[in-house]
Amino acid sequence: MKKTLHMVAVLMVLGFISGFSLVRMEEYAAPRIEAHRREAVEASIYAIFPKGKSYKVLELGGREIFEVFGSSRSPIGYAFTGKGKGYQDDIVVMIGLYPALTRLAGIEILRSVETPGLGGEIVKPFFKNQFQNLSASEPIRYIVGRAPASDSEIQAITGATVTSRSLVRILNGEIEAVAKLLRQK
Amino acid sequence: MIKQLYQDWIKGIWRNNPVFVQLLGMCPTLAVTTSLINGIAMGCATCFVLVASSLMVSVIRRLIPGEVRIAGFTIIIATFVTVAELFLAANFPLLSKTLGPYVPLIIVNCIILGRAEAFASKHSPIRALADSFGMGVGFTLSLVLLGSIRELFATGGIIGTRILPASFENWVVMIMPAGAFLTLGFLIGLFNMIESKLKSHKVTMSQGHMTQVKNS
Amino acid sequence: MTHIILIFIAAAVTNNFVLAYFLGVCPFLGVSKRIESAFGMGLATTFVMCVAAILTWLIYHFLLIPFNLLFLRNVTFILVIASAVQVVEMFLKKFNPVLYRALGIYLPLITTNCAILGLALFMVMRQYNFFESVAFAVGGGVGFTFALTVMAGIREELEMADVPASLKGAGITLITAGLLALIFMGFAGIIAT
C-alpha cells in the first residue's frame, strides 16, 4: 500500500512539474508562433497584390477572406486560402481575385510537398504567373500537349499532371465557393 | 575520471553509434535528412532532449520506484520534447514547418528512452551527461552525413550552393523515401566494412607484436 | 463514405506508413525475419493503433481543445498510448497466451513504435473527424502489417542468398525497403480525385 502510494506520488509530482514547465513554455512561444503565422499569410497576400498596403479580414460562410486595400478606399482585390489533396499530400494555396470577381489576381503556394523538380515546380514564378489575370468566370482548365488557347487555360507541368490537375481542382472549387459568398455580401 | 568521461563520450560517436551500430532512431534519420540543414536541426533538437532527459533521470534516479520508471522517463522525455518543439516553432518557423511532425516523434526515438534506461538511471549525472552528449553528437553526425549525401545527389549541391557540374542530372529519388532507405543501407554496409577492416588490422598488428616479442 | 474508404486506402497503400512516412521502421527492421511473427506483430500493432486513435481523438477533442491545453498534446498522447499498450498486453496474456509469448519483448516495444504516436499526430494535424481517424488507423495498421509481412517474406528468401558480409542484416534490409518504397511510389496520385 505504502509502495503504491509512493509510486503514485512520484508520478503526480513529475506530472505537476511537467505541466508547469509546459505552461510557461507555451506562454513564451504562443505569441511568437501566431506572429509567424500571420507574417506568412501577409507575405503571400502582398505577393499576389504588390500594390496592396493593408487588408481587412472578412468572416463569410465560415471562412476567412482578406479584403485587400491599396492607397484608395475601395478594395483592390480579395485573397483567400484553398486546400486539397495533391500528389503526395495536401497543397495549400493563397488565391487572389480582382474586385469584379471575374479575374484572378494570382496565386501563391503556401504549402506543397510535391515531387521536387516535377510537381514541386508549381512554386516557381513561371508556373504561378500563368494565373495572373486568368479568367475566373468559367472553370480553369489545365492543358497538356499544346499551348493554352483561351484565357481560362493554363499549361500543366510536364511529368506532373496529377499535381497540376489537383491544383486546378482546388482553385476551381475555392473560387466558385468564395465568389458566391462575396456576391451575396 | 576524465579518461572515464572521455570514454563515455567517445563511444557514442563511432563504436556505439546510435544509428549505424545500434540501429536506433531510424524514423527521424530517414525522414528529415532531405538536406544538411534539416539534419543538423533534427540532430541538435534530439541532442538537447537526450542530454536534458538523461541528466534529469540521473539526478532523480534514486527517487523513482522501479515499477514506474518507464512511465516517469516518458513524462520527462515528452516534456523536454514539447519544450524543444515550442522553441523551434517560436524562433525557427521555417525549420519547424520542414521538420514538421517528426519533432514530437523524438519522444519515441528509442535512443532517448534506451540511454535513460540503460545508462542514465544507473550512473552519476556527470557520466550520464558525457554518455548522452556523445550519443547526441554521434546521432547528429550520422544525420549530417546522410542529409548531405541525399541533398548532394538530389540537388547537385549542399546548403543551396551547387557543387556538382551542371551536366549532372539530379537524382530526385534521393530526396524521396526510397532514396533514404537505399542511402542508409549502403552507408551501414560501408560502416560495417570499415569496422571489420579496422578490427582485422588490429588483430594482425597484435599478432605481429606477439611474434616480435616471442622472437626477441 | 467514399471519402472514408479513400483515407483507408491512402493510409494502407499510397501513403504507406512505413514506406512513405518512415513510421514504424524500428520494428520493421527488427521483427521482419519470420512471416508468422511479422504478421502477428502487425496485427497487434493495428489493434493498438485503433485503440490509441480512438482514445487520443476523444481526449484531443473533449479535453485538450475545450480547455485550451493543446501544448499538453505530446505528453497526454504518449501516456495514453503507453497505457493502451499495457492494457493490450494484459488482454493478450489472458486470452491469447500463445501470441503473447510469441511476441515477447516486442509487445511493450509497440509503445515506442513511431507509427502509433505518428498516427495520432497526423490525425490531429489533418483534423480528421472520428470516423476518418478510425479509417486512418485501420488503414495505417493494415499497410504496416502488409509492409512488414512482405519484408519478412523477402528476408526469409534472402537468407539463402549470397549477401556481402558488410551488408548482412540491416544493410540489405534497408536496401530492400528502398526498393519496396520505389515500387509503392507507383501508387501515388491514384487517389488525387
Coordinates of C-alpha atoms in Angstrom, one line a residue:
Chain A
M1 CA 0.0 0.0 0.0
K2 CA 2.8 2.4 1.0
K3 CA 4.7 1.4 -2.1
T4 CA 1.7 2.1 -4.4
L5 CA 1.2 5.5 -2.6
H6 CA 4.9 6.3 -3.2
M7 CA 4.6 5.3 -6.9
V8 CA 1.5 7.4 -7.4
A9 CA 3.1 10.4 -5.5
V10 CA 6.2 10.3 -7.7
L11 CA 4.2 10.2 -10.9
M12 CA 2.0 13.0 -9.7
V13 CA 4.9 15.2 -8.8
L14 CA 6.6 14.6 -12.1
G15 CA 3.2 15.3 -13.8
F16 CA 2.9 18.7 -12.0
I17 CA 6.4 19.8 -12.8
S18 CA 5.9 18.8 -16.4
G19 CA 2.6 20.6 -16.6
F20 CA 4.0 23.7 -15.0
S21 CA 7.1 23.9 -17.3
L22 CA 4.9 23.4 -20.3
V23 CA 2.5 26.2 -19.3
R24 CA 5.4 28.6 -19.0
M25 CA 6.9 27.5 -22.3
E26 CA 3.6 27.9 -24.0
E27 CA 3.2 31.4 -22.7
Y28 CA 6.6 32.2 -24.2
A29 CA 6.1 30.5 -27.5
A30 CA 2.4 31.1 -28.4
P31 CA 2.5 34.8 -29.3
R32 CA 5.7 34.3 -31.4
I33 CA 4.1 31.3 -33.3
E34 CA 1.0 33.4 -34.0
A35 CA 3.1 36.3 -35.3
H36 CA 5.0 34.0 -37.7
R37 CA 1.8 32.5 -39.0
R38 CA 0.4 35.9 -39.7
E39 CA 3.6 37.0 -41.4
A40 CA 3.4 34.1 -43.7
V41 CA -0.2 34.9 -44.6
E42 CA 0.6 38.6 -45.2
A43 CA 3.6 37.8 -47.3
S44 CA 1.5 35.7 -49.6
I45 CA -1.3 38.3 -49.8
Y46 CA 1.2 41.1 -50.8
A47 CA 3.0 38.8 -53.2
I48 CA -0.3 38.5 -55.1
F49 CA -1.3 42.1 -54.7
P50 CA 2.0 44.1 -55.0
K51 CA 0.1 47.4 -54.7
G52 CA -1.6 46.3 -51.5
K53 CA -0.9 48.2 -48.3
S54 CA -3.4 46.9 -45.9
Y55 CA -6.2 44.3 -45.5
K56 CA -9.3 43.6 -43.6
V57 CA -10.4 40.2 -42.5
L58 CA -14.0 39.2 -43.5
E59 CA -15.7 36.3 -42.0
L60 CA -18.1 34.9 -44.5
G61 CA -19.7 31.5 -44.6
G62 CA -17.3 30.1 -42.0
R63 CA -14.1 31.1 -43.9
E64 CA -11.6 33.9 -43.7
I65 CA -11.5 36.2 -46.7
F66 CA -9.0 39.0 -46.8
E67 CA -10.2 42.3 -48.4
V68 CA -7.0 44.0 -49.7
F69 CA -6.7 47.7 -50.0
G70 CA -4.2 49.9 -51.8
S71 CA -3.9 53.6 -51.5
S72 CA -7.6 54.3 -52.1
R73 CA -10.7 53.4 -50.1
S74 CA -12.0 50.8 -52.4
P75 CA -10.6 47.3 -52.3
I76 CA -8.1 46.2 -54.9
G77 CA -9.0 42.6 -54.5
Y78 CA -9.8 39.6 -52.3
A79 CA -7.5 36.9 -51.1
F80 CA -8.4 33.5 -49.5
T81 CA -6.8 30.1 -48.9
G82 CA -7.7 26.8 -50.5
K83 CA -6.6 23.4 -49.5
G84 CA -6.8 20.0 -51.1
K85 CA -5.0 16.7 -51.8
G86 CA -2.2 16.9 -54.3
Y87 CA 0.0 14.1 -55.5
Q88 CA 2.0 13.5 -52.3
D89 CA 0.0 15.3 -49.6
D90 CA -2.1 18.4 -49.2
I91 CA -1.5 21.5 -51.2
V92 CA -2.4 24.9 -49.5
V93 CA -2.7 27.8 -51.9
M94 CA -3.5 31.5 -51.4
I95 CA -5.8 32.7 -54.2
G96 CA -6.3 36.3 -55.2
L97 CA -9.4 37.7 -57.1
Y98 CA -9.9 41.1 -58.5
P99 CA -12.9 43.0 -57.1
A100 CA -15.1 42.3 -60.2
L101 CA -14.7 38.6 -59.3
T102 CA -14.2 37.8 -62.9
R103 CA -10.4 37.6 -63.0
L104 CA -7.7 36.1 -60.8
A105 CA -5.0 38.3 -59.5
G106 CA -2.7 35.4 -59.0
I107 CA -1.8 32.6 -56.6
E108 CA 0.8 31.8 -54.0
I109 CA 1.6 28.3 -52.8
L110 CA 1.7 28.2 -49.0
R111 CA 2.3 24.5 -48.6
S112 CA 3.4 21.8 -51.1
V113 CA 5.3 18.6 -50.6
E114 CA 5.1 17.5 -54.2
T115 CA 7.9 15.8 -56.0
P116 CA 10.9 18.2 -56.3
G117 CA 11.7 19.0 -59.9
L118 CA 8.2 18.0 -61.1
G119 CA 5.1 18.8 -59.0
G120 CA 7.4 20.9 -56.9
E121 CA 7.8 23.4 -59.7
I122 CA 4.3 24.8 -59.0
V123 CA 6.0 27.2 -56.6
K124 CA 8.2 28.7 -59.4
P125 CA 7.2 32.0 -60.9
F126 CA 7.0 30.6 -64.4
F127 CA 4.0 28.5 -63.3
K128 CA 2.4 30.9 -60.8
N129 CA 2.5 33.8 -63.2
Q130 CA 0.1 31.9 -65.6
F131 CA -2.6 32.6 -63.1
Q132 CA -2.3 36.4 -63.2
N133 CA -5.3 37.9 -64.9
L134 CA -6.7 34.5 -65.7
S135 CA -10.4 34.4 -66.2
A136 CA -12.5 33.3 -63.2
S137 CA -15.9 33.3 -64.9
E138 CA -15.5 29.8 -66.1
P139 CA -13.6 26.8 -64.6
I140 CA -9.9 26.9 -65.2
R141 CA -8.6 24.1 -67.3
Y142 CA -5.1 22.7 -67.5
I143 CA -3.7 21.9 -70.9
V144 CA -1.3 19.2 -71.9
G145 CA 0.4 18.9 -75.2
R146 CA -0.4 22.3 -76.8
A147 CA -0.2 25.9 -75.7
P148 CA -3.1 27.4 -73.8
A149 CA -5.6 28.9 -76.2
S150 CA -8.2 30.7 -74.1
D151 CA -7.7 32.9 -71.0
S152 CA -9.1 30.2 -68.7
E153 CA -6.5 27.7 -69.6
I154 CA -3.0 27.1 -68.1
Q155 CA -0.2 24.9 -69.1
A156 CA 0.3 21.9 -66.9
I157 CA 3.8 20.8 -65.9
T158 CA 5.2 18.0 -67.9
G159 CA 5.5 14.9 -65.7
A160 CA 3.4 16.5 -63.0
T161 CA -0.1 16.0 -64.4
V162 CA -1.5 14.9 -61.1
T163 CA -0.2 17.9 -59.2
S164 CA -1.4 20.3 -62.0
R165 CA -4.8 18.7 -62.0
S166 CA -5.1 18.7 -58.2
L167 CA -4.1 22.4 -58.0
V168 CA -6.7 23.4 -60.7
R169 CA -9.3 21.3 -59.0
I170 CA -8.6 23.1 -55.7
L171 CA -8.7 26.5 -57.4
N172 CA -12.0 25.9 -59.2
G173 CA -13.7 24.7 -56.0
E174 CA -12.5 27.5 -53.8
I175 CA -13.1 30.3 -56.4
E176 CA -16.6 29.2 -57.0
A177 CA -17.4 29.0 -53.3
V178 CA -15.8 32.3 -52.4
A179 CA -17.2 34.2 -55.4
K180 CA -20.7 33.1 -54.4
L181 CA -20.1 34.3 -50.8
L182 CA -18.8 37.7 -52.0
R183 CA -21.6 38.3 -54.4
Q184 CA -24.1 37.6 -51.6
K185 CA -22.4 40.2 -49.4
Chain B
M1 CA 37.9 10.2 -14.0
I2 CA 38.4 12.4 -17.0
K3 CA 39.5 9.4 -19.0
Q4 CA 36.3 7.6 -18.0
L5 CA 34.2 10.5 -19.0
Y6 CA 36.0 10.7 -22.3
Q7 CA 35.3 7.0 -22.9
D8 CA 31.7 7.5 -22.1
W9 CA 31.5 10.3 -24.6
I10 CA 33.5 9.0 -27.5
K11 CA 31.8 5.6 -27.7
G12 CA 28.6 7.3 -28.9
I13 CA 30.4 8.7 -31.9
W14 CA 31.8 5.6 -33.5
R15 CA 31.9 2.3 -31.7
N16 CA 28.4 2.5 -30.3
N17 CA 26.9 5.0 -32.9
P18 CA 23.2 5.0 -32.3
V19 CA 22.3 5.0 -36.0
F20 CA 25.0 2.8 -37.7
V21 CA 25.7 0.4 -34.8
Q22 CA 22.7 0.3 -32.5
L23 CA 20.2 0.9 -35.4
L24 CA 18.1 3.1 -33.2
G25 CA 16.2 6.3 -34.1
M26 CA 15.6 5.2 -37.7
C27 CA 12.4 7.1 -38.2
P28 CA 13.7 10.7 -37.9
T29 CA 17.0 9.6 -39.5
L30 CA 15.3 8.6 -42.7
A31 CA 12.5 11.2 -42.6
V32 CA 14.2 14.5 -42.1
T33 CA 17.6 14.0 -43.8
T34 CA 16.5 15.7 -47.0
S35 CA 19.2 18.3 -46.6
L36 CA 22.2 19.1 -44.5
I37 CA 20.4 21.9 -42.6
N38 CA 17.5 19.7 -41.7
G39 CA 19.9 17.0 -40.5
I40 CA 21.7 19.5 -38.2
A41 CA 18.4 20.9 -36.9
M42 CA 16.9 17.5 -36.0
G43 CA 20.3 16.3 -34.6
C44 CA 20.5 19.3 -32.3
A45 CA 16.9 19.0 -31.1
T46 CA 17.4 15.3 -30.4
C47 CA 20.7 16.0 -28.7
F48 CA 19.1 18.6 -26.5
V49 CA 16.3 16.3 -25.4
L50 CA 18.8 13.4 -24.9
V51 CA 21.1 15.4 -22.7
A52 CA 18.4 17.1 -20.7
S53 CA 16.4 14.0 -20.0
S54 CA 19.4 11.8 -19.3
L55 CA 20.7 14.4 -16.8
M56 CA 17.3 14.7 -15.1
V57 CA 16.8 10.9 -15.0
S58 CA 20.2 10.5 -13.5
V59 CA 19.6 13.2 -10.8
I60 CA 16.4 11.6 -9.6
R61 CA 17.4 8.0 -10.2
R62 CA 17.2 7.1 -6.5
L63 CA 13.8 8.7 -6.1
I64 CA 11.8 6.8 -8.8
P65 CA 10.5 3.4 -7.9
G66 CA 11.4 0.7 -10.4
E67 CA 7.9 -0.2 -11.5
V68 CA 7.0 3.3 -12.7
R69 CA 10.4 4.2 -14.1
I70 CA 9.4 3.9 -17.7
A71 CA 6.3 6.0 -17.2
G72 CA 8.4 8.5 -15.3
F73 CA 11.1 8.6 -18.0
T74 CA 8.4 9.0 -20.6
I75 CA 6.9 12.0 -18.9
I76 CA 10.3 13.7 -18.6
I77 CA 11.2 13.0 -22.2
A78 CA 7.8 14.1 -23.5
T79 CA 8.1 17.4 -21.6
F80 CA 11.5 18.2 -23.0
V81 CA 10.4 17.4 -26.5
T82 CA 7.5 19.7 -26.2
V83 CA 9.8 22.4 -24.9
A84 CA 12.1 21.9 -27.9
E85 CA 9.1 21.8 -30.3
L86 CA 7.7 25.1 -29.0
F87 CA 11.1 26.7 -29.0
L88 CA 11.6 25.7 -32.6
A89 CA 8.2 26.9 -33.7
A90 CA 8.6 30.2 -32.0
N91 CA 12.1 31.0 -33.3
F92 CA 12.7 29.0 -36.5
P93 CA 9.3 28.8 -38.1
L94 CA 10.6 27.6 -41.5
L95 CA 12.6 24.7 -39.9
S96 CA 9.7 23.9 -37.7
K97 CA 7.5 23.5 -40.8
T98 CA 10.0 21.4 -42.6
L99 CA 10.7 19.1 -39.7
G100 CA 7.0 19.0 -39.0
P101 CA 5.6 16.2 -37.1
Y102 CA 8.9 14.5 -36.7
V103 CA 9.9 16.8 -33.8
P104 CA 7.3 15.4 -31.4
L105 CA 8.2 12.0 -32.7
I106 CA 11.6 12.5 -30.9
I107 CA 9.6 11.2 -27.8
V108 CA 9.5 7.7 -29.3
N109 CA 13.1 7.9 -30.6
C110 CA 14.4 4.7 -29.0
I111 CA 17.8 6.3 -28.4
I112 CA 16.5 8.6 -25.7
L113 CA 14.5 6.0 -23.7
G114 CA 17.2 3.5 -24.4
R115 CA 20.0 5.6 -22.9
A116 CA 17.8 6.7 -20.0
E117 CA 17.1 3.1 -19.1
A118 CA 20.5 1.6 -19.9
F119 CA 22.8 4.2 -18.6
A120 CA 21.4 7.4 -17.0
S121 CA 19.3 5.6 -14.5
K122 CA 22.4 3.7 -13.2
H123 CA 25.2 6.2 -13.3
S124 CA 26.1 9.6 -11.8
P125 CA 24.8 12.8 -13.5
I126 CA 28.3 13.8 -14.8
R127 CA 28.7 10.4 -16.5
A128 CA 25.2 10.5 -17.8
L129 CA 25.9 13.9 -19.3
A130 CA 29.0 12.6 -21.1
D131 CA 27.3 9.5 -22.4
S132 CA 24.2 11.3 -23.6
F133 CA 26.2 14.1 -25.2
G134 CA 28.3 11.5 -27.1
M135 CA 25.2 9.7 -28.3
G136 CA 23.7 13.0 -29.3
V137 CA 26.8 14.1 -31.2
G138 CA 27.1 10.7 -32.9
F139 CA 23.4 10.9 -33.9
T140 CA 23.8 14.4 -35.3
L141 CA 26.9 13.4 -37.3
S142 CA 25.0 10.5 -38.9
L143 CA 22.1 12.7 -39.8
V144 CA 24.5 15.3 -41.2
L145 CA 26.2 12.6 -43.3
L146 CA 23.0 11.2 -44.6
G147 CA 21.5 14.6 -45.2
S148 CA 24.5 15.9 -47.1
I149 CA 24.7 12.8 -49.4
R150 CA 21.0 12.9 -50.2
E151 CA 21.0 16.7 -50.8
L152 CA 24.1 16.5 -52.9
F153 CA 22.8 13.9 -55.3
A154 CA 19.2 15.2 -55.3
T155 CA 20.0 18.9 -55.9
G156 CA 23.6 18.9 -57.0
G157 CA 24.9 20.8 -54.0
I158 CA 24.6 21.4 -50.3
I159 CA 23.2 24.3 -48.4
G160 CA 21.9 25.7 -51.6
T161 CA 25.3 26.0 -53.3
R162 CA 25.9 23.9 -56.3
I163 CA 28.9 21.6 -56.2
L164 CA 28.4 19.0 -58.9
P165 CA 28.9 20.1 -62.5
A166 CA 25.8 21.4 -64.4
S167 CA 25.8 18.4 -66.6
F168 CA 24.9 16.2 -63.6
E169 CA 21.3 15.1 -63.9
N170 CA 19.7 15.4 -60.4
W171 CA 18.8 12.1 -58.7
V172 CA 15.5 13.2 -57.4
V173 CA 14.9 9.7 -55.9
M174 CA 17.4 10.6 -53.2
I175 CA 15.0 13.1 -51.7
M176 CA 12.2 10.6 -51.7
P177 CA 11.7 7.8 -49.1
A178 CA 13.2 5.2 -51.4
G179 CA 16.4 7.2 -51.6
A180 CA 16.6 7.4 -47.8
F181 CA 16.4 3.7 -47.3
L182 CA 18.9 2.9 -50.0
T183 CA 21.4 5.5 -48.8
L184 CA 21.2 4.4 -45.2
G185 CA 21.5 0.7 -46.3
F186 CA 24.7 1.4 -48.2
L187 CA 26.1 3.6 -45.5
I188 CA 25.6 0.9 -42.9
G189 CA 27.3 -1.5 -45.3
L190 CA 30.2 0.9 -45.7
F191 CA 30.4 1.4 -41.9
N192 CA 30.5 -2.4 -41.3
M193 CA 33.2 -2.8 -43.9
I194 CA 35.4 -0.1 -42.3
E195 CA 34.7 -1.6 -38.9
S196 CA 35.8 -5.1 -39.9
K197 CA 38.9 -3.8 -41.7
L198 CA 39.9 -1.9 -38.6
K199 CA 39.3 -5.0 -36.5
S200 CA 41.3 -7.3 -38.7
H201 CA 44.1 -4.7 -38.9
K202 CA 44.2 -4.6 -35.1
V203 CA 44.3 -8.4 -34.9
T204 CA 47.2 -8.6 -37.4
M205 CA 49.0 -5.8 -35.6
S206 CA 48.8 -7.5 -32.3
Q207 CA 49.7 -10.9 -33.8
G208 CA 52.8 -9.2 -35.4
H209 CA 53.6 -7.7 -32.0
M210 CA 53.3 -11.1 -30.3
T211 CA 55.7 -12.8 -32.8
Q212 CA 58.1 -9.9 -32.3
V213 CA 58.0 -10.4 -28.5
K214 CA 58.4 -14.1 -29.0
N215 CA 61.4 -13.7 -31.2
S216 CA 63.2 -11.2 -29.1
Chain C
M1 CA -18.5 7.1 -47.4
T2 CA -16.1 7.0 -50.4
H3 CA -14.1 9.6 -48.5
I4 CA -13.6 7.2 -45.6
I5 CA -12.6 4.4 -48.0
L6 CA -10.1 6.7 -49.7
I7 CA -8.5 7.6 -46.4
F8 CA -8.2 3.9 -45.6
I9 CA -6.6 3.0 -49.0
A10 CA -4.3 6.1 -48.8
A11 CA -3.0 5.1 -45.4
A12 CA -2.6 1.4 -46.4
V13 CA -1.1 1.7 -49.9
T14 CA -0.3 5.0 -51.5
N15 CA 0.9 6.8 -48.3
N16 CA 2.1 3.6 -46.6
F17 CA 3.2 4.4 -43.0
V18 CA 6.5 2.6 -43.3
L19 CA 7.5 3.1 -46.9
A20 CA 6.3 6.7 -47.3
Y21 CA 6.3 8.3 -43.9
F22 CA 9.0 6.2 -42.2
L23 CA 6.8 5.4 -39.2
G24 CA 7.5 2.1 -37.6
V25 CA 10.9 1.5 -39.2
C26 CA 12.4 0.0 -36.0
P27 CA 10.0 -2.9 -35.7
F28 CA 10.1 -3.1 -39.5
L29 CA 13.8 -3.9 -39.2
G30 CA 13.6 -5.9 -36.0
V31 CA 10.6 -8.1 -36.3
S32 CA 10.6 -8.9 -40.1
K33 CA 12.6 -12.0 -40.0
R34 CA 9.8 -14.6 -39.9
I35 CA 6.5 -14.2 -41.6
E36 CA 4.5 -15.5 -38.7
S37 CA 6.0 -13.1 -36.1
A38 CA 5.8 -10.3 -38.6
F39 CA 2.1 -10.9 -39.3
G40 CA 1.4 -11.2 -35.5
M41 CA 3.3 -8.1 -34.7
G42 CA 1.4 -6.3 -37.5
L43 CA -2.0 -7.4 -36.2
A44 CA -1.1 -6.4 -32.6
T45 CA 0.1 -3.0 -33.8
T46 CA -3.0 -2.5 -35.8
F47 CA -5.2 -3.2 -32.8
V48 CA -3.2 -0.8 -30.6
M49 CA -3.4 1.8 -33.4
C50 CA -7.2 1.7 -33.5
V51 CA -7.5 1.8 -29.7
A52 CA -4.9 4.6 -29.5
A53 CA -6.5 6.6 -32.3
I54 CA -10.0 6.4 -30.7
L55 CA -8.7 7.4 -27.2
T56 CA -6.4 10.2 -28.4
W57 CA -9.1 11.6 -30.7
L58 CA -11.6 11.7 -27.7
I59 CA -9.0 13.3 -25.4
Y60 CA -8.0 15.8 -28.0
H61 CA -11.5 17.0 -28.9
F62 CA -13.1 16.7 -25.5
L63 CA -10.3 17.7 -23.2
L64 CA -7.4 19.5 -24.9
I65 CA -9.3 21.7 -27.2
P66 CA -12.1 22.9 -24.9
F67 CA -9.7 23.7 -22.1
N68 CA -7.1 25.2 -24.4
L69 CA -4.4 22.7 -23.4
L70 CA -3.1 21.9 -26.9
F71 CA 0.5 22.2 -25.7
L72 CA -0.1 19.2 -23.5
R73 CA -0.8 17.1 -26.6
N74 CA 2.5 15.3 -26.7
V75 CA 2.5 14.3 -23.0
T76 CA -1.1 13.1 -22.9
F77 CA -0.9 11.2 -26.2
I78 CA 2.2 9.2 -25.2
L79 CA 0.8 8.4 -21.8
V80 CA -2.5 7.2 -23.4
I81 CA -0.5 5.1 -25.9
A82 CA 1.6 3.6 -23.1
S83 CA -1.5 2.7 -21.1
A84 CA -3.2 1.3 -24.2
V85 CA -0.3 -1.0 -24.8
Q86 CA -0.3 -2.1 -21.2
V87 CA -4.0 -3.0 -21.4
V88 CA -3.5 -4.9 -24.7
E89 CA -0.6 -6.8 -23.1
M90 CA -2.8 -7.8 -20.1
F91 CA -5.6 -8.7 -22.5
L92 CA -3.4 -10.9 -24.7
K93 CA -1.8 -12.6 -21.7
K94 CA -5.2 -13.7 -20.5
F95 CA -6.9 -14.5 -23.8
N96 CA -4.2 -15.5 -26.2
P97 CA -1.1 -16.6 -24.3
V98 CA 0.4 -18.2 -27.4
L99 CA 0.5 -14.9 -29.3
Y100 CA 1.6 -13.2 -26.1
R101 CA 4.6 -15.4 -25.8
A102 CA 5.4 -15.3 -29.5
L103 CA 5.6 -11.5 -29.5
G104 CA 7.7 -11.5 -26.3
I105 CA 9.6 -8.3 -25.8
Y106 CA 8.2 -6.7 -28.9
L107 CA 4.8 -6.1 -27.4
P108 CA 5.8 -3.4 -24.9
L109 CA 8.0 -2.0 -27.6
I110 CA 4.9 -1.1 -29.5
T111 CA 4.8 1.9 -27.2
T112 CA 7.9 3.4 -28.8
N113 CA 6.7 2.5 -32.3
C114 CA 6.6 5.9 -34.0
A115 CA 3.7 4.6 -36.1
I116 CA 1.3 4.9 -33.1
L117 CA 2.3 8.4 -32.0
G118 CA 2.8 9.4 -35.6
L119 CA -0.7 8.2 -36.4
A120 CA -2.2 10.3 -33.6
L121 CA -0.2 13.4 -34.6
F122 CA -1.1 13.1 -38.3
M123 CA -4.7 12.6 -37.5
V124 CA -4.8 15.7 -35.4
M125 CA -2.8 17.7 -37.9
R126 CA -5.2 16.8 -40.7
Q127 CA -8.2 17.5 -38.5
Y128 CA -9.9 14.2 -39.2
N129 CA -13.3 13.6 -37.7
F130 CA -13.9 10.5 -35.6
F131 CA -14.7 8.0 -38.4
E132 CA -11.9 9.4 -40.6
S133 CA -9.5 8.8 -37.8
V134 CA -10.6 5.2 -37.3
A135 CA -10.3 4.6 -41.1
F136 CA -6.9 6.2 -41.0
A137 CA -5.8 4.0 -38.1
V138 CA -7.1 0.8 -39.6
G139 CA -5.6 1.6 -43.0
G140 CA -2.3 2.5 -41.4
G141 CA -2.2 -0.7 -39.5
V142 CA -3.1 -2.8 -42.5
G143 CA -0.4 -1.0 -44.5
F144 CA 2.1 -1.6 -41.8
T145 CA 1.2 -5.3 -41.5
F146 CA 1.4 -5.6 -45.3
A147 CA 4.8 -4.0 -45.5
L148 CA 6.1 -6.0 -42.5
T149 CA 4.9 -9.3 -43.9
V150 CA 6.2 -8.6 -47.4
M151 CA 9.6 -7.7 -45.9
A152 CA 9.6 -10.9 -43.8
G153 CA 8.8 -13.0 -46.9
I154 CA 11.7 -11.4 -48.8
R155 CA 14.1 -11.7 -45.9
E156 CA 13.3 -15.4 -45.5
E157 CA 14.4 -15.8 -49.1
L158 CA 17.4 -13.6 -48.6
E159 CA 18.8 -15.9 -46.0
M160 CA 19.7 -18.4 -48.7
A161 CA 21.2 -15.6 -50.9
D162 CA 24.8 -14.6 -51.1
V163 CA 24.8 -11.2 -49.4
P164 CA 28.1 -9.4 -49.0
A165 CA 29.3 -9.6 -45.3
S166 CA 29.1 -5.9 -44.7
L167 CA 25.5 -5.6 -45.9
K168 CA 24.2 -8.6 -44.0
G169 CA 21.4 -7.8 -41.6
A170 CA 20.4 -4.1 -41.5
G171 CA 22.2 -3.1 -44.7
I172 CA 20.4 -5.4 -47.1
T173 CA 17.1 -5.0 -45.3
L174 CA 17.2 -1.2 -45.8
I175 CA 18.1 -1.6 -49.4
T176 CA 15.2 -4.0 -49.9
A177 CA 13.0 -1.5 -48.1
G178 CA 14.2 1.2 -50.5
L179 CA 13.2 -1.0 -53.5
L180 CA 9.8 -1.6 -51.9
A181 CA 9.4 2.1 -51.4
L182 CA 10.2 2.7 -55.1
I183 CA 7.5 0.2 -56.0
F184 CA 4.9 1.8 -53.7
M185 CA 5.7 5.1 -55.3
G186 CA 3.9 3.9 -58.3
F187 CA 0.6 4.0 -56.3
A188 CA 0.9 7.7 -55.5
G189 CA -1.5 10.1 -57.1
I190 CA -4.1 7.4 -57.8
I191 CA -6.4 8.9 -55.3
A192 CA -6.0 12.6 -56.2
T193 CA -9.6 12.9 -57.4

